[in-house]
mmCIF file of C-alpha atoms and ligand atoms in Angstrom:
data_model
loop_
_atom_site.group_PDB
_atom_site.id
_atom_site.type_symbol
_atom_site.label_atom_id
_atom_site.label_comp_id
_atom_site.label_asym_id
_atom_site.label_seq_id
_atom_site.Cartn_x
_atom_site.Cartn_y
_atom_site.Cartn_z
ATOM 1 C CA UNK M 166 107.962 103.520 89.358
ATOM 2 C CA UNK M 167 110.807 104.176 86.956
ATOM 3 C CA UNK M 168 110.889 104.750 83.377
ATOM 4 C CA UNK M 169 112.537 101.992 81.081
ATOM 5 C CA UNK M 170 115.736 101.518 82.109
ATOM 6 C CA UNK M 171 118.873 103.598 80.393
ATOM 7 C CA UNK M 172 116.196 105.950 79.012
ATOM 8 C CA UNK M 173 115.777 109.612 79.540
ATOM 9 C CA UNK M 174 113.500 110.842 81.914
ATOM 10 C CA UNK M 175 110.300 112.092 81.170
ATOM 11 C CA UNK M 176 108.943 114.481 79.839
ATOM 12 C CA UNK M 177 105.849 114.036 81.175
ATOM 13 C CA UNK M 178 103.945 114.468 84.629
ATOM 14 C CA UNK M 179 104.069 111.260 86.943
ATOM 15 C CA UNK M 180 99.997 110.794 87.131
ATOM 16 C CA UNK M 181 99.130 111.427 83.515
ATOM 17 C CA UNK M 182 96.940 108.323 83.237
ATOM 18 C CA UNK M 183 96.806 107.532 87.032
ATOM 19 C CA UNK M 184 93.619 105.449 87.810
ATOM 20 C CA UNK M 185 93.413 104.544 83.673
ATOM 21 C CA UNK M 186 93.277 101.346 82.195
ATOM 22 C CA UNK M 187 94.978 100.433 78.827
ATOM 23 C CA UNK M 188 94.914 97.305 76.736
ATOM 24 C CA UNK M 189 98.166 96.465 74.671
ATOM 25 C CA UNK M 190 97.849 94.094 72.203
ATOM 26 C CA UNK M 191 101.352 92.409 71.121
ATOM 27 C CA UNK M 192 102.545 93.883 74.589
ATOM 28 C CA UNK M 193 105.367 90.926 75.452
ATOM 29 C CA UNK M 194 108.237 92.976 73.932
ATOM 30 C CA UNK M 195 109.833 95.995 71.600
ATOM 31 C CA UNK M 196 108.038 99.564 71.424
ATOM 32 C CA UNK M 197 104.470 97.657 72.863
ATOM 33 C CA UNK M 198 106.472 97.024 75.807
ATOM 34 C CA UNK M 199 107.930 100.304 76.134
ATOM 35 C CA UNK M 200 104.417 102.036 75.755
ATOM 36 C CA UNK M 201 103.160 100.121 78.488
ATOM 37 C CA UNK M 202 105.786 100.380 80.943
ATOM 38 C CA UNK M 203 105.661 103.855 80.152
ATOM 39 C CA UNK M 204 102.102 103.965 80.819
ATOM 40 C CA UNK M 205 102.379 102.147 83.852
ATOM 41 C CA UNK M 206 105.221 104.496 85.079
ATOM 42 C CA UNK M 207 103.068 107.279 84.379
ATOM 43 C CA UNK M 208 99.878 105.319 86.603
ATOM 44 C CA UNK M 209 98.048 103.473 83.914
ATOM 45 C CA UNK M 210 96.800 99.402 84.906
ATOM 46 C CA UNK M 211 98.079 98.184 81.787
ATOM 47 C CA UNK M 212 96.666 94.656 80.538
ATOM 48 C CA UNK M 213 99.358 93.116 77.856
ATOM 49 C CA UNK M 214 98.078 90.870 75.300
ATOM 50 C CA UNK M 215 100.152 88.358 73.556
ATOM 51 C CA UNK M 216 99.975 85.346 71.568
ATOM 52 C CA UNK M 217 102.217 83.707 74.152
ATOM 53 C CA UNK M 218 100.847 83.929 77.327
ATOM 54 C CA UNK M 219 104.233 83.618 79.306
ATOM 55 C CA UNK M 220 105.723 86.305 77.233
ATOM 56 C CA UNK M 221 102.979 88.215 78.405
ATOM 57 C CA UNK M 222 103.117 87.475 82.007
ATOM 58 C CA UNK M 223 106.872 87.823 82.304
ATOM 59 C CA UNK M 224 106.109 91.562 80.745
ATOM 60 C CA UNK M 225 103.179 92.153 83.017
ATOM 61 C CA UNK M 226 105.829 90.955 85.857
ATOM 62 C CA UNK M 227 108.151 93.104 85.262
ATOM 63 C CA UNK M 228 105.838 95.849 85.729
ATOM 64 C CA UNK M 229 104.528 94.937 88.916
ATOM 65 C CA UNK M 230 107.953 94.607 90.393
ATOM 66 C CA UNK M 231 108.859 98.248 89.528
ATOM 67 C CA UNK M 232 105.915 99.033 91.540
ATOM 68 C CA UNK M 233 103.202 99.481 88.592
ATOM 69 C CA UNK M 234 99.756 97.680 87.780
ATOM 70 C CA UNK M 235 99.546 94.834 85.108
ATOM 71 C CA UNK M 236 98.186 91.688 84.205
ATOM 72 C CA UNK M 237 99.467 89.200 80.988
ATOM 73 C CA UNK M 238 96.732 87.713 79.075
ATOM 74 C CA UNK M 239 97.318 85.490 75.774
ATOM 75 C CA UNK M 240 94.943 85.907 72.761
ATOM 76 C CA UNK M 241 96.262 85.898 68.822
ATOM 77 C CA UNK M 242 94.625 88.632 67.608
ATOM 78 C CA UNK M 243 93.136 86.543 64.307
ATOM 79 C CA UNK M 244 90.987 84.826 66.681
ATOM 80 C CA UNK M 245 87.987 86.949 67.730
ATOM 81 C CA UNK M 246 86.612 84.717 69.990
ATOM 82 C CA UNK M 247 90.199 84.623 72.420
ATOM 83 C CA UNK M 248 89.768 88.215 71.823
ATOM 84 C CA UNK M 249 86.692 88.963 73.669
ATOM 85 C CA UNK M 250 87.698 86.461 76.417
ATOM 86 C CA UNK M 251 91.165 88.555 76.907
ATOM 87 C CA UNK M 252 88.809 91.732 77.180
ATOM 88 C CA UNK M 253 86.708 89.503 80.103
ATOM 89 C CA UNK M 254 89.482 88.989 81.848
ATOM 90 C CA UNK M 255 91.465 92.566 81.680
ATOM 91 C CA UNK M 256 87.356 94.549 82.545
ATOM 92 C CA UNK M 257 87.172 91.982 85.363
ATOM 93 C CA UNK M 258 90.477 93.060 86.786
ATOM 94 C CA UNK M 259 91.064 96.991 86.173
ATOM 95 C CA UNK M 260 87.556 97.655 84.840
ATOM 96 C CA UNK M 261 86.771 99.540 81.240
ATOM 97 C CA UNK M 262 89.153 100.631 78.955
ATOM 98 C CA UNK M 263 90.417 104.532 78.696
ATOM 99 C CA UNK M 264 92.820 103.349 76.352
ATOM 100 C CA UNK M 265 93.247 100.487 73.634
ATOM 101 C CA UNK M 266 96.286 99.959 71.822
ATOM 102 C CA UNK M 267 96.361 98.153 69.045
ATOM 103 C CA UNK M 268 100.522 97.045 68.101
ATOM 104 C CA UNK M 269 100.289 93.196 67.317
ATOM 105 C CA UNK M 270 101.953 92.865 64.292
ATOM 106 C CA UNK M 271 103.719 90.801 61.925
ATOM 107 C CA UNK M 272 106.547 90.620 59.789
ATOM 108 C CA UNK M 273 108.829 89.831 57.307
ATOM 109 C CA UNK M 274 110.932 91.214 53.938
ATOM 110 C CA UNK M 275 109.689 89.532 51.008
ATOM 111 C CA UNK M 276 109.413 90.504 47.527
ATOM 112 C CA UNK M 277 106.482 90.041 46.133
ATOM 113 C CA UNK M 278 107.368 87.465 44.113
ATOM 114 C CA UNK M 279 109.089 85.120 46.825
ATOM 115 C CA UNK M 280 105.786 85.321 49.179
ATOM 116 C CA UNK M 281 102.937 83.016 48.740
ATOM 117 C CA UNK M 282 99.365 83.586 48.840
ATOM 118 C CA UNK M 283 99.066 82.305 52.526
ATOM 119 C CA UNK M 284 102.181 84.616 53.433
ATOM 120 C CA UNK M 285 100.486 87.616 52.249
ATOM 121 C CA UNK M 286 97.519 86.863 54.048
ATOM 122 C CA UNK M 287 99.118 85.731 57.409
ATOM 123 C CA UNK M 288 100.312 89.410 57.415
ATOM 124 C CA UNK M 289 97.131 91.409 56.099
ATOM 125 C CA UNK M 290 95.523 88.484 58.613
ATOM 126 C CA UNK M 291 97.375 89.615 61.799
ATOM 127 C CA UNK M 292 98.158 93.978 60.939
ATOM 128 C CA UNK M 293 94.883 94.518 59.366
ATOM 129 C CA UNK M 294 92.222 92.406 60.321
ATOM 130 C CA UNK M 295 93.889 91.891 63.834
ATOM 131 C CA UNK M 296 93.837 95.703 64.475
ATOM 132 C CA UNK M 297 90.321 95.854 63.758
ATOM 133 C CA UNK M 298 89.309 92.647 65.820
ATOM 134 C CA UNK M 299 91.308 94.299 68.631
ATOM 135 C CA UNK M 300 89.541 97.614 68.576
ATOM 136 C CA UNK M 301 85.496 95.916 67.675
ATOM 137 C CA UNK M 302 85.906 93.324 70.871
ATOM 138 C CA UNK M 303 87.597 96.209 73.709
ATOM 139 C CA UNK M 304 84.819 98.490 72.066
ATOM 140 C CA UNK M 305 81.934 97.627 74.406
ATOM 141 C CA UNK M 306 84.217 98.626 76.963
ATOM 142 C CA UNK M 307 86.080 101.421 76.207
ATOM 143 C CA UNK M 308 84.980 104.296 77.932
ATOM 144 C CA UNK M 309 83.015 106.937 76.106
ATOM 145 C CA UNK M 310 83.457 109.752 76.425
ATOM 146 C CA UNK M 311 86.845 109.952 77.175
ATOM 147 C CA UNK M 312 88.171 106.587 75.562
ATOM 148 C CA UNK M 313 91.336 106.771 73.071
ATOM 149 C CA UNK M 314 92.082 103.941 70.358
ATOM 150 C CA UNK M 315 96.162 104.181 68.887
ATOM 151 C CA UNK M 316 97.046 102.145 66.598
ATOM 152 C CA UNK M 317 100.573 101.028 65.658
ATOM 153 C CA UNK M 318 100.466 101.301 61.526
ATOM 154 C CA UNK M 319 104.349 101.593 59.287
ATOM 155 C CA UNK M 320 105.994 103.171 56.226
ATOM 156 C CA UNK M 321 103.351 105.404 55.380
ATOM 157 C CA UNK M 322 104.635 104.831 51.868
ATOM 158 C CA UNK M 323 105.774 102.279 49.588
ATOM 159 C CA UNK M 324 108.288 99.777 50.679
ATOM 160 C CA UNK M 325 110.199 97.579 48.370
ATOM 161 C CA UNK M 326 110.183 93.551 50.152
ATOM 162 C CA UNK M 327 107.207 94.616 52.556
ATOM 163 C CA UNK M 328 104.347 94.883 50.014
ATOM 164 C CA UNK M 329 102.120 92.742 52.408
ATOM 165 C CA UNK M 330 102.942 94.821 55.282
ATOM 166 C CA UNK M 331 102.279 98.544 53.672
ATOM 167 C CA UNK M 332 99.063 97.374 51.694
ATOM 168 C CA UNK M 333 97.712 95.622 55.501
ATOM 169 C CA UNK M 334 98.730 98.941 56.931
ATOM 170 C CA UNK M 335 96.938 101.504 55.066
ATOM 171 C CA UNK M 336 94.202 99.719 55.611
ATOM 172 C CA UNK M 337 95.232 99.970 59.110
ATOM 173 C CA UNK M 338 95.656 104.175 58.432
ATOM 174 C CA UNK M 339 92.254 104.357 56.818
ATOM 175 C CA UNK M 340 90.158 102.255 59.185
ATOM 176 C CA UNK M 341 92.162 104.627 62.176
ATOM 177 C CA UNK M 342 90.505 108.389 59.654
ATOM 178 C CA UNK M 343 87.070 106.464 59.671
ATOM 179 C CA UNK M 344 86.394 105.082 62.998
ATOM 180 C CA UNK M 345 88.039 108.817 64.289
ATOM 181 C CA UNK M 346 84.902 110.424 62.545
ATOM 182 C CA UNK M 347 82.484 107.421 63.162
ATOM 183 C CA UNK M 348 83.389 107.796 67.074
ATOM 184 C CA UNK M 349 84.180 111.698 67.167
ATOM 185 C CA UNK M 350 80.516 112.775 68.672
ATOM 186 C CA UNK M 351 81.033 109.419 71.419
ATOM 187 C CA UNK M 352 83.572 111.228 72.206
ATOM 188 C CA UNK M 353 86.505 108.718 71.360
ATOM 189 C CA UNK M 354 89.489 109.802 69.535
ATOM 190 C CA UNK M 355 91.162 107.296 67.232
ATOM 191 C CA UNK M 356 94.799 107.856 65.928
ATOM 192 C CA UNK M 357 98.062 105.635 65.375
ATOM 193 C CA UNK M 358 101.660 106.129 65.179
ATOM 194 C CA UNK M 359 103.961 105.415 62.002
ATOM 195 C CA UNK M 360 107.530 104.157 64.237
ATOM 196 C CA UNK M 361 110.614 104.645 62.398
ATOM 197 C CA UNK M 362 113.689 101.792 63.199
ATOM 198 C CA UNK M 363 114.063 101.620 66.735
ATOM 199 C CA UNK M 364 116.869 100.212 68.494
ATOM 200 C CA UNK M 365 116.384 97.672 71.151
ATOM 201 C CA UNK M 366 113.503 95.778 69.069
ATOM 202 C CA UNK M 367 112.951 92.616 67.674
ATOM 203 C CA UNK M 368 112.730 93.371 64.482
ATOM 204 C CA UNK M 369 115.418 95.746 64.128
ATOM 205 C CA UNK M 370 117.900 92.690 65.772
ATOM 206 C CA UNK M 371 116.474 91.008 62.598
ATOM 207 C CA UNK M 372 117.201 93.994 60.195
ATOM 208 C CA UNK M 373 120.274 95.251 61.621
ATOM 209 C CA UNK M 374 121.924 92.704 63.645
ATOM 210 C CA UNK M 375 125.532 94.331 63.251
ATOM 211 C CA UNK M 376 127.698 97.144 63.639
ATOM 212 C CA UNK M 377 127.826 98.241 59.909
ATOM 213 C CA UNK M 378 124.419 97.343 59.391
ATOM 214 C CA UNK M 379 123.237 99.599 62.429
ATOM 215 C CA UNK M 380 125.229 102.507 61.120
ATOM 216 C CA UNK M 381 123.517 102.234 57.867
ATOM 217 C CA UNK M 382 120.263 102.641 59.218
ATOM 218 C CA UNK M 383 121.017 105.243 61.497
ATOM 219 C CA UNK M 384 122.639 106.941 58.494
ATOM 220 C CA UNK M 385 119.262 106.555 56.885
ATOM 221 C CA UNK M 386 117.617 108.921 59.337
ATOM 222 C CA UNK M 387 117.618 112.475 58.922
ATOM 223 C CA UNK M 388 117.879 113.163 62.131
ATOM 224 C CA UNK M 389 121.071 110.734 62.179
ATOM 225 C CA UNK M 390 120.065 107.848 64.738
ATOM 226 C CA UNK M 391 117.911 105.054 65.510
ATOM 227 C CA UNK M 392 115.003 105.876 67.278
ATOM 228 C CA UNK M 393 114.950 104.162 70.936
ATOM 229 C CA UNK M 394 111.497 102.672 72.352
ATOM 230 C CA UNK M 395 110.991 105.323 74.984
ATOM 231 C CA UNK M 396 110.608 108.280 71.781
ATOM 232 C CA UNK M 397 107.632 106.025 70.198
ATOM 233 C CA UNK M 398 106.116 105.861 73.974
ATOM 234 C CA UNK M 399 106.109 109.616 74.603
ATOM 235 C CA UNK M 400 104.055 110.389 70.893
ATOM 236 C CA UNK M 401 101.970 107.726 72.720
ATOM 237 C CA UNK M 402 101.842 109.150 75.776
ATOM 238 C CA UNK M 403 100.822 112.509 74.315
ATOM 239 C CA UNK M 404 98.368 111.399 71.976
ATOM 240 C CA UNK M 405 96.233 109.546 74.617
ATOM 241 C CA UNK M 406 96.675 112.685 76.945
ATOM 242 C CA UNK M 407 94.383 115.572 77.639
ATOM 243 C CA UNK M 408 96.859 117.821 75.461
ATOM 244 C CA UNK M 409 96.079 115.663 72.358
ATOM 245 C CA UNK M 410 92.460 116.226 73.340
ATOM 246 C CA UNK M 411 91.790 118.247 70.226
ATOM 247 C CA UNK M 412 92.909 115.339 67.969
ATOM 248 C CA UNK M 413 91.713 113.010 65.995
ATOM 249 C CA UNK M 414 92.176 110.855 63.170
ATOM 250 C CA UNK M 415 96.113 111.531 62.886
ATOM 251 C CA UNK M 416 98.456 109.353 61.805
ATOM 252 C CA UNK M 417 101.618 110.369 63.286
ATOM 253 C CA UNK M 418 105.158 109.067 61.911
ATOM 254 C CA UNK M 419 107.839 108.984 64.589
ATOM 255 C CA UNK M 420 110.614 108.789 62.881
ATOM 256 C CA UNK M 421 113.400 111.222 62.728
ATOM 257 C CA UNK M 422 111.875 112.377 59.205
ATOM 258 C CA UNK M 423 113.012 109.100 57.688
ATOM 259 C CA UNK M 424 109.401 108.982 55.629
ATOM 260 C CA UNK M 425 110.360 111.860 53.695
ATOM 261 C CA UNK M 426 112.881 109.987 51.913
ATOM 262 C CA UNK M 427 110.595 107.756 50.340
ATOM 263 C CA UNK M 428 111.299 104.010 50.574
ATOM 264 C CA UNK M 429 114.899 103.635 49.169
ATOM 265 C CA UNK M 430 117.154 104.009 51.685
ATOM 266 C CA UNK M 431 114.875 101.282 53.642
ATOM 267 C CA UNK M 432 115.515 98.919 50.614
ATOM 268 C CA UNK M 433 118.971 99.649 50.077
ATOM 269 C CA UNK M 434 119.331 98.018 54.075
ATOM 270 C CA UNK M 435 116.801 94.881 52.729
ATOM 271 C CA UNK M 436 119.180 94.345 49.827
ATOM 272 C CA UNK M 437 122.544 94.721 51.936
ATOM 273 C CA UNK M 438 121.006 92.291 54.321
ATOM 274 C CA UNK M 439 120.525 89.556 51.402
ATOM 275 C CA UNK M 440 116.635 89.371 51.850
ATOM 276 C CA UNK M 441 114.718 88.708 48.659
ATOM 277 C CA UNK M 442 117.941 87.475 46.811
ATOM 278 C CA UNK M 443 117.101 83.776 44.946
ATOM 279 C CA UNK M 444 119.360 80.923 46.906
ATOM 280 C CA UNK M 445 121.254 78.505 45.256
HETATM 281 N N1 COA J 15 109.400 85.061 53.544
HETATM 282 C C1 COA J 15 108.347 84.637 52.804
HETATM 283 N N2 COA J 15 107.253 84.003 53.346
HETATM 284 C C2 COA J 15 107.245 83.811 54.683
HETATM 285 C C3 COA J 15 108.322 84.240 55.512
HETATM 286 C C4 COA J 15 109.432 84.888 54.893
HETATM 287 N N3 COA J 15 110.483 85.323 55.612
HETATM 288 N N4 COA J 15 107.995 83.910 56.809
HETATM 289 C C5 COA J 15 106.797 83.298 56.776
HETATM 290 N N5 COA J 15 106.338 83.241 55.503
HETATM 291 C C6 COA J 15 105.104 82.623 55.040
HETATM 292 C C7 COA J 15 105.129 81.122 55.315
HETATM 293 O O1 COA J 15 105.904 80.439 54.333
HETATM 294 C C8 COA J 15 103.654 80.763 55.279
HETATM 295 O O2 COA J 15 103.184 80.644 53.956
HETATM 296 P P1 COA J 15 102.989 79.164 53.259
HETATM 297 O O3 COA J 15 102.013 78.428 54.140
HETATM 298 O O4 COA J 15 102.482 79.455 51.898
HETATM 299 O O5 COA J 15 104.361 78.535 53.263
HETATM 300 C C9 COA J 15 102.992 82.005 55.854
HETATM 301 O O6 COA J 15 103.965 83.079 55.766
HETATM 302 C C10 COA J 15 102.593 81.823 57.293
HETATM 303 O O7 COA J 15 103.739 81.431 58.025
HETATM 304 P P2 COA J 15 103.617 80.838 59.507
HETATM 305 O O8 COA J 15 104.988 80.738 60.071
HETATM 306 O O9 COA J 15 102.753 79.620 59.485
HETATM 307 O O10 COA J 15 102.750 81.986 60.218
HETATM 308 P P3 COA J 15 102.617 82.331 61.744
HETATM 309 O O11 COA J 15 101.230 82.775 61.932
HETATM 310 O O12 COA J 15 103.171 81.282 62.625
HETATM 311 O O13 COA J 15 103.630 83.573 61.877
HETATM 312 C C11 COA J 15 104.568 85.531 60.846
HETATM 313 C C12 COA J 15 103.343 84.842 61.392
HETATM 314 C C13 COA J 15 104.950 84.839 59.554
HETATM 315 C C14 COA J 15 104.226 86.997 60.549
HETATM 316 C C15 COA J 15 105.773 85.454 61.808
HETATM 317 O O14 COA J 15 106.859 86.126 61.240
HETATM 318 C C16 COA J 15 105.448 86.043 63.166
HETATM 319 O O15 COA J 15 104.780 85.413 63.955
HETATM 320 N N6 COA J 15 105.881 87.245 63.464
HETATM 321 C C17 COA J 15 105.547 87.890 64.731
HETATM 322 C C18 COA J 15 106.630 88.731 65.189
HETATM 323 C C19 COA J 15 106.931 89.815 64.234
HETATM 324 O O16 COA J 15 106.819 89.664 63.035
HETATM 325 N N7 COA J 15 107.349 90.917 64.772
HETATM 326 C C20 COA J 15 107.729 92.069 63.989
HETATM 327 C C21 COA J 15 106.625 93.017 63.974
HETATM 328 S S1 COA J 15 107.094 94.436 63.017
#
């Protein structure tokens, strides 16, 4: 099976995870997507989890026709209950879990001032509490020892219009350092990956949906570009591998360095774009 296309090869050997089983929450599209075709090109049954359920069989198609192993199952991750029937359904097709995944997410720049009470929760609702509903319902399954948890957290630092987002994720970062100790003995390591702006996403078509707007971001970067889906997929890749096996409890920012800068050049882009400005 190949790798995503117009991305470079990899790095990695071809049977890394063969004969593993991941779940991917918020797997229908943008660096979720790219971790598990990634996974799947390096022998992983990957089970993608979506709120839509067509979004997440058209992914899980496109898998099987470049000759890997996947089924599309639709929970939202607020909702425990579809949770633990999406777990049914994956364990009763590829068996337990090696690996779960946790990259549902949602979004939007707001300040604080211009979101409402229901529009901060929706967020903490979906990042926080959805990345812990994901990880307590695929827990009876996951294999231990042996089984990995990643979660997909952001920023790492304050953000300017995305209050709701950094506070949900580090919660996200600290329930990742506690579970990693909880589950060290059970032999389960727990970490998550801070992306940076990758191209080819959803959200950066939001953020950067132009030329000039594009350059800016990449000019935010120290290391001078946008990071593509396939460079979040290979910290993935490594951290659920045996060469990670010594860690635990990281939380990893993938980002060409852009962290370091704090969280001004990020809302320099939110104010060029016009988000948070009053209308009329
Ligand atoms: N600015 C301010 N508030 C916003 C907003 C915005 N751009 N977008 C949504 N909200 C508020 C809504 O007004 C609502 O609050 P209210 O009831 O007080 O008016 C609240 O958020 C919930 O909105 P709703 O659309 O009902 O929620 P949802 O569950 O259907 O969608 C979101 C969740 C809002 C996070 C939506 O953006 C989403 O589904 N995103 C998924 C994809 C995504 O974000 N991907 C990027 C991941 S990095």
């Amino acid at each position: 099976m190949t790798l995503n296309p117009g991305t470079p090869e990899s790095t990695f050997r071809p049977d890394l995870l063969q004969g593993k089983h991941a779940l991917i929450t918020g797997g229908g599209s943008g660096i979720n997507l790219g971790i598990a075709q990634s996974f799947a090109a390096h022998g992983c049954a990957v089970t993608i989890l979506g709120r839509n359920l067509e979004k997440a069989q058209k992914a899980a198609r496109g898998i099987v026709e470049a000759g890997g192993k996947a089924l599309g199952v639709s929970a939202d991750v607020r909702d425990f209950a579809a949770l633990e029937a999406a777990v049914a359904l994956a364990t009763a097709e590829f068996g337990d879990f090696d690996i779960v995944l946790a990259g549902a997410a949602g979004n939007f720049p707001a300040p604080v001032d211009g979101i409402s009470p229901n529009g901060f929760k929706t967020v903490v609702d979906i990042d926080l509490l959805g990345t812990y509903n994901t990880i307590k319902a695929a827990s009876p399954r996951l294999k231990a020892p042996g089984g990995n948890v990643l979660s997909i957290s952001a920023y790492g630092i304050p953000v300017p219009m995305q209050a709701h987002v950094v506070a949900a994720k580090a919660g996200v970062d600290m329930l990742t350092r506690t579970l990693a100790i909880e589950w060290g003995l059970r032999g389960i390591r727990v970490n998550a990956i801070i992306p940076g702006p990758i191209d080819g996403t959803e959200g950066m078509a939001r953020l950067a949906p132009d030329e000039e707007s594009r350059s800016q971001v990449a000019g935010s970067v120290p290391l001078g570009r946008m990071g593509i889906p396939q460079d979040i997929a290979n910290a993935a890749l490594f951290l659920v591998s045996d060469a990670a096996s010594y860690l635990t409890g990281v939380i990893l920012p993938v980002d060409g360095g852009q962290n370091m800068l704090g969280g001004a050049p990020q809302y320099q882009t939110f104010q060029a774009m016009g988000f948070g400005q009053k209308k009329g």
